[in-house]
Short mmCIF file of C-alpha atoms in Angstrom, two decimals:
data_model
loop_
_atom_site.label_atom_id
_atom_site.label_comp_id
_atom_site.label_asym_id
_atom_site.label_seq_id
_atom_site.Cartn_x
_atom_site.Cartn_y
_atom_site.Cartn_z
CA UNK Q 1 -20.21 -73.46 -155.63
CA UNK Q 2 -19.45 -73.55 -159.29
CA UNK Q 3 -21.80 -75.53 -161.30
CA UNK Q 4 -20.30 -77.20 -164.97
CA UNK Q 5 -21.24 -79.48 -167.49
CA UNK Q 6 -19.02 -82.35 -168.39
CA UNK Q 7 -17.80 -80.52 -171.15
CA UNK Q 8 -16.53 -77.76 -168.61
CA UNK Q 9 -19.08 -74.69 -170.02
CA UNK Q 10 -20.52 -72.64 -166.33
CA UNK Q 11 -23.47 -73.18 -166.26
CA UNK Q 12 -24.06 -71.06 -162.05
CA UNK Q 13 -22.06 -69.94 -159.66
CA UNK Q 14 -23.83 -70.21 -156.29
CA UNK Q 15 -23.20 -68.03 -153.14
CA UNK Q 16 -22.87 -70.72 -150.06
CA UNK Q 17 -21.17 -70.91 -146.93
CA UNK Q 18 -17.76 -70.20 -145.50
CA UNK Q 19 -15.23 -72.92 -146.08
CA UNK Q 20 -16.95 -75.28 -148.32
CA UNK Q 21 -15.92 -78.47 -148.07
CA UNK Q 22 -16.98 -81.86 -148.27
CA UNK Q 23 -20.27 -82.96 -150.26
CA UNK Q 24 -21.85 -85.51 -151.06
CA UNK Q 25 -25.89 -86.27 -152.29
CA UNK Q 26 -29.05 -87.81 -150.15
CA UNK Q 27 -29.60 -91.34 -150.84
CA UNK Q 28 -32.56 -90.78 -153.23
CA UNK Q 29 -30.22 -87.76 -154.84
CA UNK Q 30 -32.51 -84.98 -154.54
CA UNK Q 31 -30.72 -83.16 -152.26
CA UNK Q 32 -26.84 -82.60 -151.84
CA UNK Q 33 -25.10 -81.97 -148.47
CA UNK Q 34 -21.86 -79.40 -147.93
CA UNK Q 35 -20.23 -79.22 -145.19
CA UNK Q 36 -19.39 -75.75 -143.93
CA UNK Q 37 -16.48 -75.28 -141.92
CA UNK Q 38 -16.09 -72.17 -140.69
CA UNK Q 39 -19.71 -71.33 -140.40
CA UNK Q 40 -20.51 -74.46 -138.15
CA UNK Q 41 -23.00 -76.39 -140.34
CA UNK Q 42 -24.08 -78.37 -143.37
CA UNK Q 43 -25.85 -76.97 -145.94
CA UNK Q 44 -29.08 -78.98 -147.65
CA UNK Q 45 -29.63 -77.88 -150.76
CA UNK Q 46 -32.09 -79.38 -153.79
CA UNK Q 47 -30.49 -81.03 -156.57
CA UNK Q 48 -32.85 -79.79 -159.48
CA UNK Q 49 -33.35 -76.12 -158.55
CA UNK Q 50 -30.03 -75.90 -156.23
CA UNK Q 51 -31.66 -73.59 -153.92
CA UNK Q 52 -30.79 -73.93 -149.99
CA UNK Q 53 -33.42 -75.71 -148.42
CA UNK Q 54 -31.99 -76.79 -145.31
CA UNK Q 55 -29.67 -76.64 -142.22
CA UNK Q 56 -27.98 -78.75 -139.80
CA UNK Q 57 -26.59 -76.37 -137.29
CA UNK Q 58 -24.08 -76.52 -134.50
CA UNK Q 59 -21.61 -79.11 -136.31
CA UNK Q 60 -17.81 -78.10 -134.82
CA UNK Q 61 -15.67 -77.33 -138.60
CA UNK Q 62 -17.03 -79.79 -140.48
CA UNK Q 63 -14.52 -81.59 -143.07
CA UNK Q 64 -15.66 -84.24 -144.73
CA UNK Q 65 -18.59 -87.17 -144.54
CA UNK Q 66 -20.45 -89.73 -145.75
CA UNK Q 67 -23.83 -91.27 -145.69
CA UNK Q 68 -24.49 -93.86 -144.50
CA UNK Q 69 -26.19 -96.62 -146.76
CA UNK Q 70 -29.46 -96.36 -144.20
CA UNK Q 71 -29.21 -93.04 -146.27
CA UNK Q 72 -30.31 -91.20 -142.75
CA UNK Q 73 -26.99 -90.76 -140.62
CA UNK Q 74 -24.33 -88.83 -141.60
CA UNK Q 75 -20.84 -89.07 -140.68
CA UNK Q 76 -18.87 -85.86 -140.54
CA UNK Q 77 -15.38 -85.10 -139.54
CA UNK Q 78 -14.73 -82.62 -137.07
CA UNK Q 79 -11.18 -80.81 -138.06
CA UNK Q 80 -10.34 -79.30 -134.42
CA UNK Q 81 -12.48 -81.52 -132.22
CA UNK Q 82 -10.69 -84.69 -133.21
CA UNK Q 83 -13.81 -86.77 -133.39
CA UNK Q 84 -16.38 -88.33 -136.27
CA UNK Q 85 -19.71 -87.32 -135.25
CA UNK Q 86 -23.16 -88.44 -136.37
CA UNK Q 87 -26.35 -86.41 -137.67
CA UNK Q 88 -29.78 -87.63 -138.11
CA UNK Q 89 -30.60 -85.48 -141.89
CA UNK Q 90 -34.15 -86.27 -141.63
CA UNK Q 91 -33.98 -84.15 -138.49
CA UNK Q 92 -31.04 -82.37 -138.56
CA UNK Q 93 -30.16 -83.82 -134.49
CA UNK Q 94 -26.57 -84.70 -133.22
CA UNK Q 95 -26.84 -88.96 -132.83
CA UNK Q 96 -23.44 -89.60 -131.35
CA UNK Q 97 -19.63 -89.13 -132.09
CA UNK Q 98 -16.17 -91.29 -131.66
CA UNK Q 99 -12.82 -90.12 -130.71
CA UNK Q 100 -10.04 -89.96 -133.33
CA UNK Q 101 -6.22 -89.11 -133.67
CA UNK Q 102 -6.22 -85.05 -134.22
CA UNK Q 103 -7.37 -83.24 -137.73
CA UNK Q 104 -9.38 -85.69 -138.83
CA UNK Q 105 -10.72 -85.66 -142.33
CA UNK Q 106 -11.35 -88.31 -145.13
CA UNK Q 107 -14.11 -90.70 -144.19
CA UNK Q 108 -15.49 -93.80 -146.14
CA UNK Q 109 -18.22 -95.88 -145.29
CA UNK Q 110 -18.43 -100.19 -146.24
CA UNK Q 111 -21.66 -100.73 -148.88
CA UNK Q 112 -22.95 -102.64 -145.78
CA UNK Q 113 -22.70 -100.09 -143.58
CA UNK Q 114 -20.67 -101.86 -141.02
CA UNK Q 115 -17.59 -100.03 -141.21
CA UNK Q 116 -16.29 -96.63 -141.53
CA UNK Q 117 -12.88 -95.63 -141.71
CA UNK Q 118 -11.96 -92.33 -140.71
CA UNK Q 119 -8.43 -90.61 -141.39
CA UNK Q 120 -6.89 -88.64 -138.91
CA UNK Q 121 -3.83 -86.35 -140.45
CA UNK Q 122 -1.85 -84.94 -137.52
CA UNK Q 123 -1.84 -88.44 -135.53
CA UNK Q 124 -1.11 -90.75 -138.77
CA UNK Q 125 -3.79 -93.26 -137.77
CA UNK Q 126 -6.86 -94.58 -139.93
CA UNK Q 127 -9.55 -95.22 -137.15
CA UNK Q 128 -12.51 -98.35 -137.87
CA UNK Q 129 -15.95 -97.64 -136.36
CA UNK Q 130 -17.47 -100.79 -135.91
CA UNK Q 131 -20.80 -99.19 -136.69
CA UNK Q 132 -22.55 -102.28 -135.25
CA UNK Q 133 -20.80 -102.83 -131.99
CA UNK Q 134 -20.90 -98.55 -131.61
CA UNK Q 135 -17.34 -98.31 -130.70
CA UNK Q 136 -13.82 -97.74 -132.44
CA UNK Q 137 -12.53 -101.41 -133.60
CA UNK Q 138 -9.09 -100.18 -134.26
CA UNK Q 139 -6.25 -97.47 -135.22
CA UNK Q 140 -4.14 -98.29 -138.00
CA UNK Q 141 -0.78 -96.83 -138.15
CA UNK Q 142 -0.19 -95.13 -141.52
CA UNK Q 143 2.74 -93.26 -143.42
CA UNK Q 144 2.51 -89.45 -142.48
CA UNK Q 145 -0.81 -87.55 -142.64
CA UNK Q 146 -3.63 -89.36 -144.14
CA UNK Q 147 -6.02 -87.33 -146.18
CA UNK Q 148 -8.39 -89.37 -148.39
CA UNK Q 149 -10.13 -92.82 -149.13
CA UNK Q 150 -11.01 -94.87 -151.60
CA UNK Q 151 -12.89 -98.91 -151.38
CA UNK Q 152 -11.59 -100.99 -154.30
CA UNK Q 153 -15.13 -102.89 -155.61
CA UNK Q 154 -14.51 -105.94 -154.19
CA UNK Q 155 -14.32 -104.64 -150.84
CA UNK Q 156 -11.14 -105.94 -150.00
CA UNK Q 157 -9.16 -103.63 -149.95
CA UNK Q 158 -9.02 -99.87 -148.92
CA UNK Q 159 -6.97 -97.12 -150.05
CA UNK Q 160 -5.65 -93.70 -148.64
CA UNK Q 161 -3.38 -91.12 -149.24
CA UNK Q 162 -0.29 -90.21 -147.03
CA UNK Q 163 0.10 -86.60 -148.37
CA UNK Q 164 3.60 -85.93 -146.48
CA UNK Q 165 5.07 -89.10 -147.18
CA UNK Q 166 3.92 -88.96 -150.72
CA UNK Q 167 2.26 -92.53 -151.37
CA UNK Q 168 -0.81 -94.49 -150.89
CA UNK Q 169 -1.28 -96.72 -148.10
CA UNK Q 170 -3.32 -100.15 -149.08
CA UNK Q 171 -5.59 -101.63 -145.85
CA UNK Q 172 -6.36 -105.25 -146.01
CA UNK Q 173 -9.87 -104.93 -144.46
CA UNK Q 174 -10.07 -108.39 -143.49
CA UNK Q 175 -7.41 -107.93 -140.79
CA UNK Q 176 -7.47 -103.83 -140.92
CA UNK Q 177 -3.50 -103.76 -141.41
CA UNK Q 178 -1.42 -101.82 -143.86
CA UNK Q 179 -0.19 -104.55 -146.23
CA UNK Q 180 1.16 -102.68 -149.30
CA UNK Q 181 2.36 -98.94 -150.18
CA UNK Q 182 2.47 -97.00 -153.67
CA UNK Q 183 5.20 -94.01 -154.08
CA UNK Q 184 4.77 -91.54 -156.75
CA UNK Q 185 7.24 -89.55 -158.31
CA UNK Q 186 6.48 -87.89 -161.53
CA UNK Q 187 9.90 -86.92 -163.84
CA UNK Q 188 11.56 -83.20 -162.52
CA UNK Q 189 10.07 -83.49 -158.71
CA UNK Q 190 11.69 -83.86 -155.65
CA UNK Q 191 10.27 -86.47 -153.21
CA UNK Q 192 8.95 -83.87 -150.68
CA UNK Q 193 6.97 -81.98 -153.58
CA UNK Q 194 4.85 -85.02 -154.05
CA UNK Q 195 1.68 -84.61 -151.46
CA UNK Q 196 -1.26 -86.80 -153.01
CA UNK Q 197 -4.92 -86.42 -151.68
CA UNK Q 198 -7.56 -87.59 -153.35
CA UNK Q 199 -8.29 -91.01 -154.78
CA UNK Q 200 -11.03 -92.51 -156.92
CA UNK Q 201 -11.07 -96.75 -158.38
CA UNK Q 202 -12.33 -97.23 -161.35
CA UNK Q 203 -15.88 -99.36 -161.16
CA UNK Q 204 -14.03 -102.23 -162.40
CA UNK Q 205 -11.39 -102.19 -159.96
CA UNK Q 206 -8.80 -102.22 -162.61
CA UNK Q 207 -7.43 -98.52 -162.25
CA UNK Q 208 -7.10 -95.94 -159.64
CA UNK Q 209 -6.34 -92.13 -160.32
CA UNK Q 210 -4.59 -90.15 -157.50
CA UNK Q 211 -4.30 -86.47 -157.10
CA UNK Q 212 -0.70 -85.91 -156.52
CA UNK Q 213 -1.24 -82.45 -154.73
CA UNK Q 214 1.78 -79.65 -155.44
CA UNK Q 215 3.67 -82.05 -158.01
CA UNK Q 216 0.59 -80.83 -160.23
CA UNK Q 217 -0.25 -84.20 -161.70
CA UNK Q 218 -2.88 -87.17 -161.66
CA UNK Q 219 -1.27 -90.92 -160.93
CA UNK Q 220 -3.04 -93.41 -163.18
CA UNK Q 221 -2.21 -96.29 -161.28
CA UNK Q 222 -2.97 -100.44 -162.67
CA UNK Q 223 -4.09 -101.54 -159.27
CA UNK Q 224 -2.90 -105.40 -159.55
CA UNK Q 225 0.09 -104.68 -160.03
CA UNK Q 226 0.44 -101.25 -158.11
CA UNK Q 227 2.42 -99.47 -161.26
CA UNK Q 228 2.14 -96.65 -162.09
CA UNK Q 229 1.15 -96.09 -166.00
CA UNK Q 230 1.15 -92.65 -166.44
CA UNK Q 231 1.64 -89.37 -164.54
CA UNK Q 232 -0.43 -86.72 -166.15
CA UNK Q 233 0.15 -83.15 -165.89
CA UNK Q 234 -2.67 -80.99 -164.78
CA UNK Q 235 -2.82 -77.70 -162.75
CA UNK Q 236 -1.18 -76.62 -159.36
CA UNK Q 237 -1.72 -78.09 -156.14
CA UNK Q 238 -4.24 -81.26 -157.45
CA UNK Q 239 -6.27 -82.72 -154.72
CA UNK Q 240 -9.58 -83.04 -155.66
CA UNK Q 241 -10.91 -85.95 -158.19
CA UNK Q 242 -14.65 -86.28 -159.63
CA UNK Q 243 -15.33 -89.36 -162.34
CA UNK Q 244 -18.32 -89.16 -164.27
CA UNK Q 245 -20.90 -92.11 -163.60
CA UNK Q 246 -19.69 -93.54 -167.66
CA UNK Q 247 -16.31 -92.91 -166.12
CA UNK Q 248 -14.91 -91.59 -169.10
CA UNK Q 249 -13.88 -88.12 -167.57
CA UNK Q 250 -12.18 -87.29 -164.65
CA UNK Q 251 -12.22 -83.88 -163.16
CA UNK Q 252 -9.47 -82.51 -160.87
CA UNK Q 253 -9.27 -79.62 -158.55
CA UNK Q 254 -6.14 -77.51 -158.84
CA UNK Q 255 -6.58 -75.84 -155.27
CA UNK Q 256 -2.91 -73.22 -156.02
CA UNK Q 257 -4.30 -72.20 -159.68
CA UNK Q 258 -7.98 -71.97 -159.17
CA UNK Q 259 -8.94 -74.08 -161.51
CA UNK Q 260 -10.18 -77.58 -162.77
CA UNK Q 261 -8.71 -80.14 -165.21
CA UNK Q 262 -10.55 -81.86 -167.52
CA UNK Q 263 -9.03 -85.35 -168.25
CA UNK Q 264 -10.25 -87.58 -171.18
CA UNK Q 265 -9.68 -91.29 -169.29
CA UNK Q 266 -9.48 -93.07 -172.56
CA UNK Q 267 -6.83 -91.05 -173.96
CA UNK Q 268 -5.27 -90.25 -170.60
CA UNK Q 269 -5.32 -86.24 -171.61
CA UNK Q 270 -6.28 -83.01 -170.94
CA UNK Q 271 -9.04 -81.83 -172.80
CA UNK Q 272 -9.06 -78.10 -171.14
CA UNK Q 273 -8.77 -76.26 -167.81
CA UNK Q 274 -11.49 -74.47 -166.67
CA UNK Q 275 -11.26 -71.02 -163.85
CA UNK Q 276 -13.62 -72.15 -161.09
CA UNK Q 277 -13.12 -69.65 -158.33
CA UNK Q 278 -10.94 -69.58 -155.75
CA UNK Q 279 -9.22 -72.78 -153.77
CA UNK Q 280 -11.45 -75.13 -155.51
CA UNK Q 281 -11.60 -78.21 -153.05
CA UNK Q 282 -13.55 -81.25 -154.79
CA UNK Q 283 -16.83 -82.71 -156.75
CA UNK Q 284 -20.10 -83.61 -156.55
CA UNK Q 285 -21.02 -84.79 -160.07
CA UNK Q 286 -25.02 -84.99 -160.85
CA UNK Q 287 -24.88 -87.30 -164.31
CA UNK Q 288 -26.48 -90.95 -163.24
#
Protein backbone atom coordinates (compact mmCIF):
# COMPACT_ATOMS: atom_id res chain seq x y z
CA UNK A 1 0.00 0.00 0.00
CA UNK A 2 1.33 3.37 -0.94
CA UNK A 3 0.27 6.11 1.27
CA UNK A 4 0.13 10.05 -0.43
CA UNK A 5 -1.00 13.30 0.34
CA UNK A 6 -3.32 15.11 -1.99
CA UNK A 7 -0.56 16.90 -3.30
CA UNK A 8 1.01 13.43 -4.39
CA UNK A 9 4.39 13.69 -1.85
CA UNK A 10 4.87 9.57 -0.19
CA UNK A 11 4.33 9.87 2.75
CA UNK A 12 4.68 5.20 3.58
CA UNK A 13 4.79 2.47 1.73
CA UNK A 14 3.26 -0.44 3.65
CA UNK A 15 4.06 -4.22 3.21
CA UNK A 16 0.40 -6.04 2.98
CA UNK A 17 -0.97 -8.95 1.43
CA UNK A 18 -0.86 -10.71 -1.90
CA UNK A 19 -3.15 -9.27 -4.50
CA UNK A 20 -4.48 -6.22 -2.95
CA UNK A 21 -7.52 -5.28 -4.02
CA UNK A 22 -10.57 -3.73 -3.05
CA UNK A 23 -10.83 -1.31 0.11
CA UNK A 24 -12.88 0.49 1.60
CA UNK A 25 -13.11 2.13 5.57
CA UNK A 26 -15.35 0.90 8.79
CA UNK A 27 -18.35 2.92 9.24
CA UNK A 28 -16.92 5.07 12.09
CA UNK A 29 -13.51 5.27 9.74
CA UNK A 30 -11.06 4.05 12.09
CA UNK A 31 -10.25 1.16 10.45
CA UNK A 32 -9.89 0.35 6.61
CA UNK A 33 -10.60 -3.09 5.05
CA UNK A 34 -8.43 -4.74 1.89
CA UNK A 35 -9.32 -7.42 0.39
CA UNK A 36 -6.59 -9.96 -0.31
CA UNK A 37 -6.93 -12.14 -3.11
CA UNK A 38 -4.52 -14.49 -3.37
CA UNK A 39 -3.87 -14.89 0.28
CA UNK A 40 -7.62 -15.72 1.11
CA UNK A 41 -8.56 -12.84 3.46
CA UNK A 42 -9.23 -9.22 4.35
CA UNK A 43 -6.96 -7.30 6.02
CA UNK A 44 -8.16 -4.78 9.13
CA UNK A 45 -5.95 -2.30 9.55
CA UNK A 46 -6.17 1.19 11.82
CA UNK A 47 -6.64 4.30 10.06
CA UNK A 48 -4.37 6.64 12.30
CA UNK A 49 -1.35 4.40 12.93
CA UNK A 50 -2.03 2.01 9.72
CA UNK A 51 -0.78 -0.93 11.51
CA UNK A 52 -2.60 -4.47 10.82
CA UNK A 53 -4.85 -5.09 13.49
CA UNK A 54 -7.03 -7.63 12.19
CA UNK A 55 -8.08 -10.65 10.02
CA UNK A 56 -10.95 -12.16 8.41
CA UNK A 57 -9.72 -15.46 7.19
CA UNK A 58 -10.92 -18.11 4.81
CA UNK A 59 -12.62 -15.58 2.21
CA UNK A 60 -12.25 -17.54 -1.50
CA UNK A 61 -10.09 -14.46 -3.80
CA UNK A 62 -11.65 -11.71 -2.58
CA UNK A 63 -12.31 -8.77 -5.25
CA UNK A 64 -14.13 -6.16 -4.25
CA UNK A 65 -16.90 -5.06 -1.38
CA UNK A 66 -18.81 -2.86 0.37
CA UNK A 67 -20.26 -2.16 3.72
CA UNK A 68 -23.11 -2.23 4.39
CA UNK A 69 -24.79 1.00 5.91
CA UNK A 70 -25.54 -1.29 9.31
CA UNK A 71 -21.67 -0.67 9.03
CA UNK A 72 -21.32 -4.56 10.33
CA UNK A 73 -21.73 -6.87 7.13
CA UNK A 74 -19.58 -6.84 4.47
CA UNK A 75 -20.15 -7.78 1.02
CA UNK A 76 -17.23 -9.24 -0.87
CA UNK A 77 -16.91 -10.64 -4.29
CA UNK A 78 -15.57 -13.90 -4.78
CA UNK A 79 -13.51 -13.86 -8.33
CA UNK A 80 -13.51 -17.84 -8.96
CA UNK A 81 -16.41 -18.90 -6.77
CA UNK A 82 -18.95 -16.87 -8.67
CA UNK A 83 -20.81 -15.75 -5.60
CA UNK A 84 -21.15 -12.36 -3.21
CA UNK A 85 -20.61 -13.52 0.19
CA UNK A 86 -21.21 -11.87 3.56
CA UNK A 87 -18.85 -11.29 6.73
CA UNK A 88 -19.81 -10.23 10.10
CA UNK A 89 -16.37 -7.52 10.79
CA UNK A 90 -17.20 -7.28 14.32
CA UNK A 91 -16.45 -11.00 14.35
CA UNK A 92 -14.78 -11.76 11.45
CA UNK A 93 -17.68 -15.00 10.73
CA UNK A 94 -18.97 -16.03 7.19
CA UNK A 95 -23.06 -14.75 7.39
CA UNK A 96 -24.21 -16.05 4.05
CA UNK A 97 -23.49 -15.75 0.22
CA UNK A 98 -25.64 -15.49 -3.26
CA UNK A 99 -24.93 -16.99 -6.53
CA UNK A 100 -23.77 -14.79 -9.44
CA UNK A 101 -22.86 -15.00 -13.25
CA UNK A 102 -18.90 -16.04 -13.18
CA UNK A 103 -15.88 -13.44 -12.17
CA UNK A 104 -17.72 -11.37 -10.27
CA UNK A 105 -16.35 -8.09 -9.09
CA UNK A 106 -17.73 -4.46 -8.66
CA UNK A 107 -20.30 -4.26 -5.90
CA UNK A 108 -22.42 -1.22 -4.69
CA UNK A 109 -24.67 -1.05 -1.96
CA UNK A 110 -28.28 1.48 -1.88
CA UNK A 111 -27.77 4.30 1.20
CA UNK A 112 -30.72 2.24 2.60
CA UNK A 113 -29.21 -0.78 2.50
CA UNK A 114 -31.83 -2.58 0.57
CA UNK A 115 -30.06 -3.26 -2.47
CA UNK A 116 -26.80 -4.34 -3.72
CA UNK A 117 -25.80 -4.74 -7.12
CA UNK A 118 -23.13 -6.97 -7.92
CA UNK A 119 -21.29 -7.18 -11.44
CA UNK A 120 -20.42 -10.31 -12.82
CA UNK A 121 -17.71 -9.92 -15.89
CA UNK A 122 -17.53 -13.26 -17.71
CA UNK A 123 -21.52 -13.76 -17.69
CA UNK A 124 -22.41 -9.93 -18.62
CA UNK A 125 -25.12 -9.75 -15.95
CA UNK A 126 -25.51 -7.09 -13.02
CA UNK A 127 -27.17 -9.27 -10.21
CA UNK A 128 -29.79 -7.25 -7.36
CA UNK A 129 -29.71 -8.74 -3.83
CA UNK A 130 -32.79 -7.86 -2.36
CA UNK A 131 -31.02 -7.59 0.96
CA UNK A 132 -34.43 -7.64 2.72
CA UNK A 133 -36.18 -10.52 1.11
CA UNK A 134 -32.38 -12.51 1.32
CA UNK A 135 -32.50 -13.63 -2.19
CA UNK A 136 -31.31 -12.43 -5.77
CA UNK A 137 -34.25 -10.02 -7.19
CA UNK A 138 -32.86 -10.06 -10.64
CA UNK A 139 -29.99 -10.36 -13.46
CA UNK A 140 -29.67 -7.60 -15.72
CA UNK A 141 -28.26 -8.19 -19.05
CA UNK A 142 -25.40 -5.77 -19.77
CA UNK A 143 -22.95 -4.88 -22.75
CA UNK A 144 -19.79 -7.19 -22.40
CA UNK A 145 -17.97 -7.60 -19.05
CA UNK A 146 -19.07 -5.37 -16.34
CA UNK A 147 -16.41 -4.14 -14.01
CA UNK A 148 -17.45 -1.20 -11.78
CA UNK A 149 -20.36 0.89 -10.16
CA UNK A 150 -21.30 4.00 -9.45
CA UNK A 151 -25.12 5.45 -7.64
CA UNK A 152 -25.93 8.87 -9.12
CA UNK A 153 -27.18 10.98 -5.69
CA UNK A 154 -30.54 10.81 -6.30
CA UNK A 155 -30.63 7.21 -6.30
CA UNK A 156 -32.15 6.77 -9.46
CA UNK A 157 -30.02 5.74 -11.39
CA UNK A 158 -26.95 3.34 -11.40
CA UNK A 159 -23.98 3.23 -13.45
CA UNK A 160 -21.36 0.54 -14.63
CA UNK A 161 -18.74 -0.01 -16.87
CA UNK A 162 -18.75 -2.56 -19.83
CA UNK A 163 -14.90 -2.72 -20.21
CA UNK A 164 -15.00 -4.90 -23.60
CA UNK A 165 -17.66 -3.13 -25.16
CA UNK A 166 -16.17 0.14 -24.19
CA UNK A 167 -19.22 2.20 -22.64
CA UNK A 168 -21.22 2.67 -19.59
CA UNK A 169 -24.35 0.97 -19.02
CA UNK A 170 -27.14 3.30 -17.11
CA UNK A 171 -29.75 1.00 -14.72
CA UNK A 172 -33.03 2.58 -14.04
CA UNK A 173 -33.33 1.21 -10.44
CA UNK A 174 -36.90 1.65 -10.27
CA UNK A 175 -37.51 -1.16 -12.79
CA UNK A 176 -33.68 -2.60 -12.65
CA UNK A 177 -33.41 -2.39 -16.64
CA UNK A 178 -30.68 -0.97 -18.79
CA UNK A 179 -32.30 2.19 -20.19
CA UNK A 180 -29.39 4.23 -21.65
CA UNK A 181 -25.60 3.55 -22.81
CA UNK A 182 -22.47 6.02 -23.05
CA UNK A 183 -19.55 5.11 -25.73
CA UNK A 184 -16.25 6.65 -25.38
CA UNK A 185 -13.81 7.20 -27.88
CA UNK A 186 -11.04 9.57 -27.24
CA UNK A 187 -9.26 11.16 -30.74
CA UNK A 188 -6.33 8.42 -32.26
CA UNK A 189 -8.06 5.10 -30.60
CA UNK A 190 -9.57 2.33 -32.07
CA UNK A 191 -12.91 1.16 -30.59
CA UNK A 192 -11.48 -2.11 -29.10
CA UNK A 193 -8.63 -0.05 -27.22
CA UNK A 194 -11.26 1.66 -25.19
CA UNK A 195 -11.88 -0.72 -21.90
CA UNK A 196 -13.30 1.70 -19.08
CA UNK A 197 -13.47 0.52 -15.35
CA UNK A 198 -13.91 2.64 -12.82
CA UNK A 199 -16.52 5.32 -12.23
CA UNK A 200 -17.09 8.00 -9.62
CA UNK A 201 -20.44 10.97 -9.75
CA UNK A 202 -19.75 13.97 -8.64
CA UNK A 203 -21.80 14.79 -5.13
CA UNK A 204 -23.97 16.93 -7.10
CA UNK A 205 -24.86 14.53 -9.61
CA UNK A 206 -23.87 16.85 -12.33
CA UNK A 207 -20.59 15.04 -13.60
CA UNK A 208 -19.21 11.62 -13.76
CA UNK A 209 -15.43 10.75 -14.47
CA UNK A 210 -14.68 7.29 -16.04
CA UNK A 211 -11.43 5.51 -16.23
CA UNK A 212 -11.14 4.57 -19.79
CA UNK A 213 -8.63 1.62 -19.09
CA UNK A 214 -5.76 1.05 -22.08
CA UNK A 215 -7.00 4.24 -24.15
CA UNK A 216 -5.02 5.98 -21.15
CA UNK A 217 -7.58 8.67 -20.45
CA UNK A 218 -10.33 9.91 -17.88
CA UNK A 219 -14.07 10.59 -19.54
CA UNK A 220 -15.51 13.71 -17.93
CA UNK A 221 -18.90 13.02 -18.72
CA UNK A 222 -22.20 15.92 -18.11
CA UNK A 223 -24.52 13.27 -16.86
CA UNK A 224 -27.98 14.94 -18.14
CA UNK A 225 -27.12 14.95 -21.13
CA UNK A 226 -24.69 11.85 -21.32
CA UNK A 227 -21.84 13.97 -23.41
CA UNK A 228 -18.92 13.67 -23.11
CA UNK A 229 -16.91 17.11 -22.31
CA UNK A 230 -13.56 16.20 -22.25
CA UNK A 231 -11.25 13.17 -22.58
CA UNK A 232 -8.19 13.75 -20.54
CA UNK A 233 -4.99 12.11 -21.03
CA UNK A 234 -3.43 10.40 -18.12
CA UNK A 235 -1.17 7.29 -17.80
CA UNK A 236 -1.47 3.66 -19.26
CA UNK A 237 -4.06 1.27 -18.58
CA UNK A 238 -6.48 3.83 -16.20
CA UNK A 239 -8.89 1.98 -14.07
CA UNK A 240 -8.82 3.14 -10.82
CA UNK A 241 -10.54 6.65 -9.67
CA UNK A 242 -10.30 8.31 -6.01
CA UNK A 243 -12.10 12.02 -5.52
CA UNK A 244 -11.18 13.89 -2.63
CA UNK A 245 -14.17 14.53 -0.08
CA UNK A 246 -13.93 18.76 -1.51
CA UNK A 247 -13.93 16.92 -4.81
CA UNK A 248 -11.57 19.09 -6.32
CA UNK A 249 -8.96 16.29 -7.20
CA UNK A 250 -9.31 13.19 -8.74
CA UNK A 251 -6.73 10.51 -8.56
CA UNK A 252 -6.33 7.74 -11.17
CA UNK A 253 -4.56 4.48 -11.20
CA UNK A 254 -2.49 3.78 -14.29
CA UNK A 255 -2.32 -0.13 -13.65
CA UNK A 256 0.39 -0.63 -17.29
CA UNK A 257 2.73 2.42 -16.06
CA UNK A 258 2.75 2.05 -12.35
CA UNK A 259 1.69 5.08 -11.55
CA UNK A 260 -1.06 7.64 -10.45
CA UNK A 261 -2.48 10.79 -12.08
CA UNK A 262 -3.19 13.68 -10.39
CA UNK A 263 -6.13 15.61 -12.02
CA UNK A 264 -7.07 19.23 -10.99
CA UNK A 265 -11.22 18.88 -11.55
CA UNK A 266 -11.61 22.56 -11.94
CA UNK A 267 -9.20 22.95 -14.61
CA UNK A 268 -9.75 19.46 -15.99
CA UNK A 269 -5.66 18.85 -15.90
CA UNK A 270 -2.94 17.05 -14.85
CA UNK A 271 -1.13 18.46 -12.15
CA UNK A 272 1.67 15.50 -11.98
CA UNK A 273 2.10 11.70 -12.07
CA UNK A 274 3.31 10.12 -9.26
CA UNK A 275 5.42 6.18 -9.28
CA UNK A 276 3.32 4.19 -6.82
CA UNK A 277 4.57 0.67 -7.13
CA UNK A 278 3.64 -1.85 -9.19
CA UNK A 279 -0.08 -2.55 -10.88
CA UNK A 280 -1.58 0.08 -8.78
CA UNK A 281 -5.37 -1.01 -8.58
CA UNK A 282 -7.51 1.86 -6.77
CA UNK A 283 -8.10 4.39 -3.63
CA UNK A 284 -9.02 4.73 -0.37
CA UNK A 285 -8.76 8.48 0.36
CA UNK A 286 -8.64 9.48 4.31
CA UNK A 287 -9.45 13.55 3.96
CA UNK A 288 -13.23 14.04 5.53
Amino acid sequence: LTVMTREGEIVETIPTCRRPRGMTFSADRKQFYVACGDDAQIAIYETASRKLVGRITGVPDPETFALHPDGRRLFVSNEDDATVSVYDVTTGAFLEDYETGEEPEGVLITRDGRLIFAASEAANLVHVIDDEAREVIADISTDTRPRRFAITPDEREVWVSAELAGRVNIIDVATLTVKESIDFLPPGFRREQVTPVDIVITSDGRRAFVALGRANHVAVVDVASRKVEKYILVGARAWGLGLTADEKRLFVANGLSDDVSIIDTERLMVLRSVPAGQIPYGFLIDDR
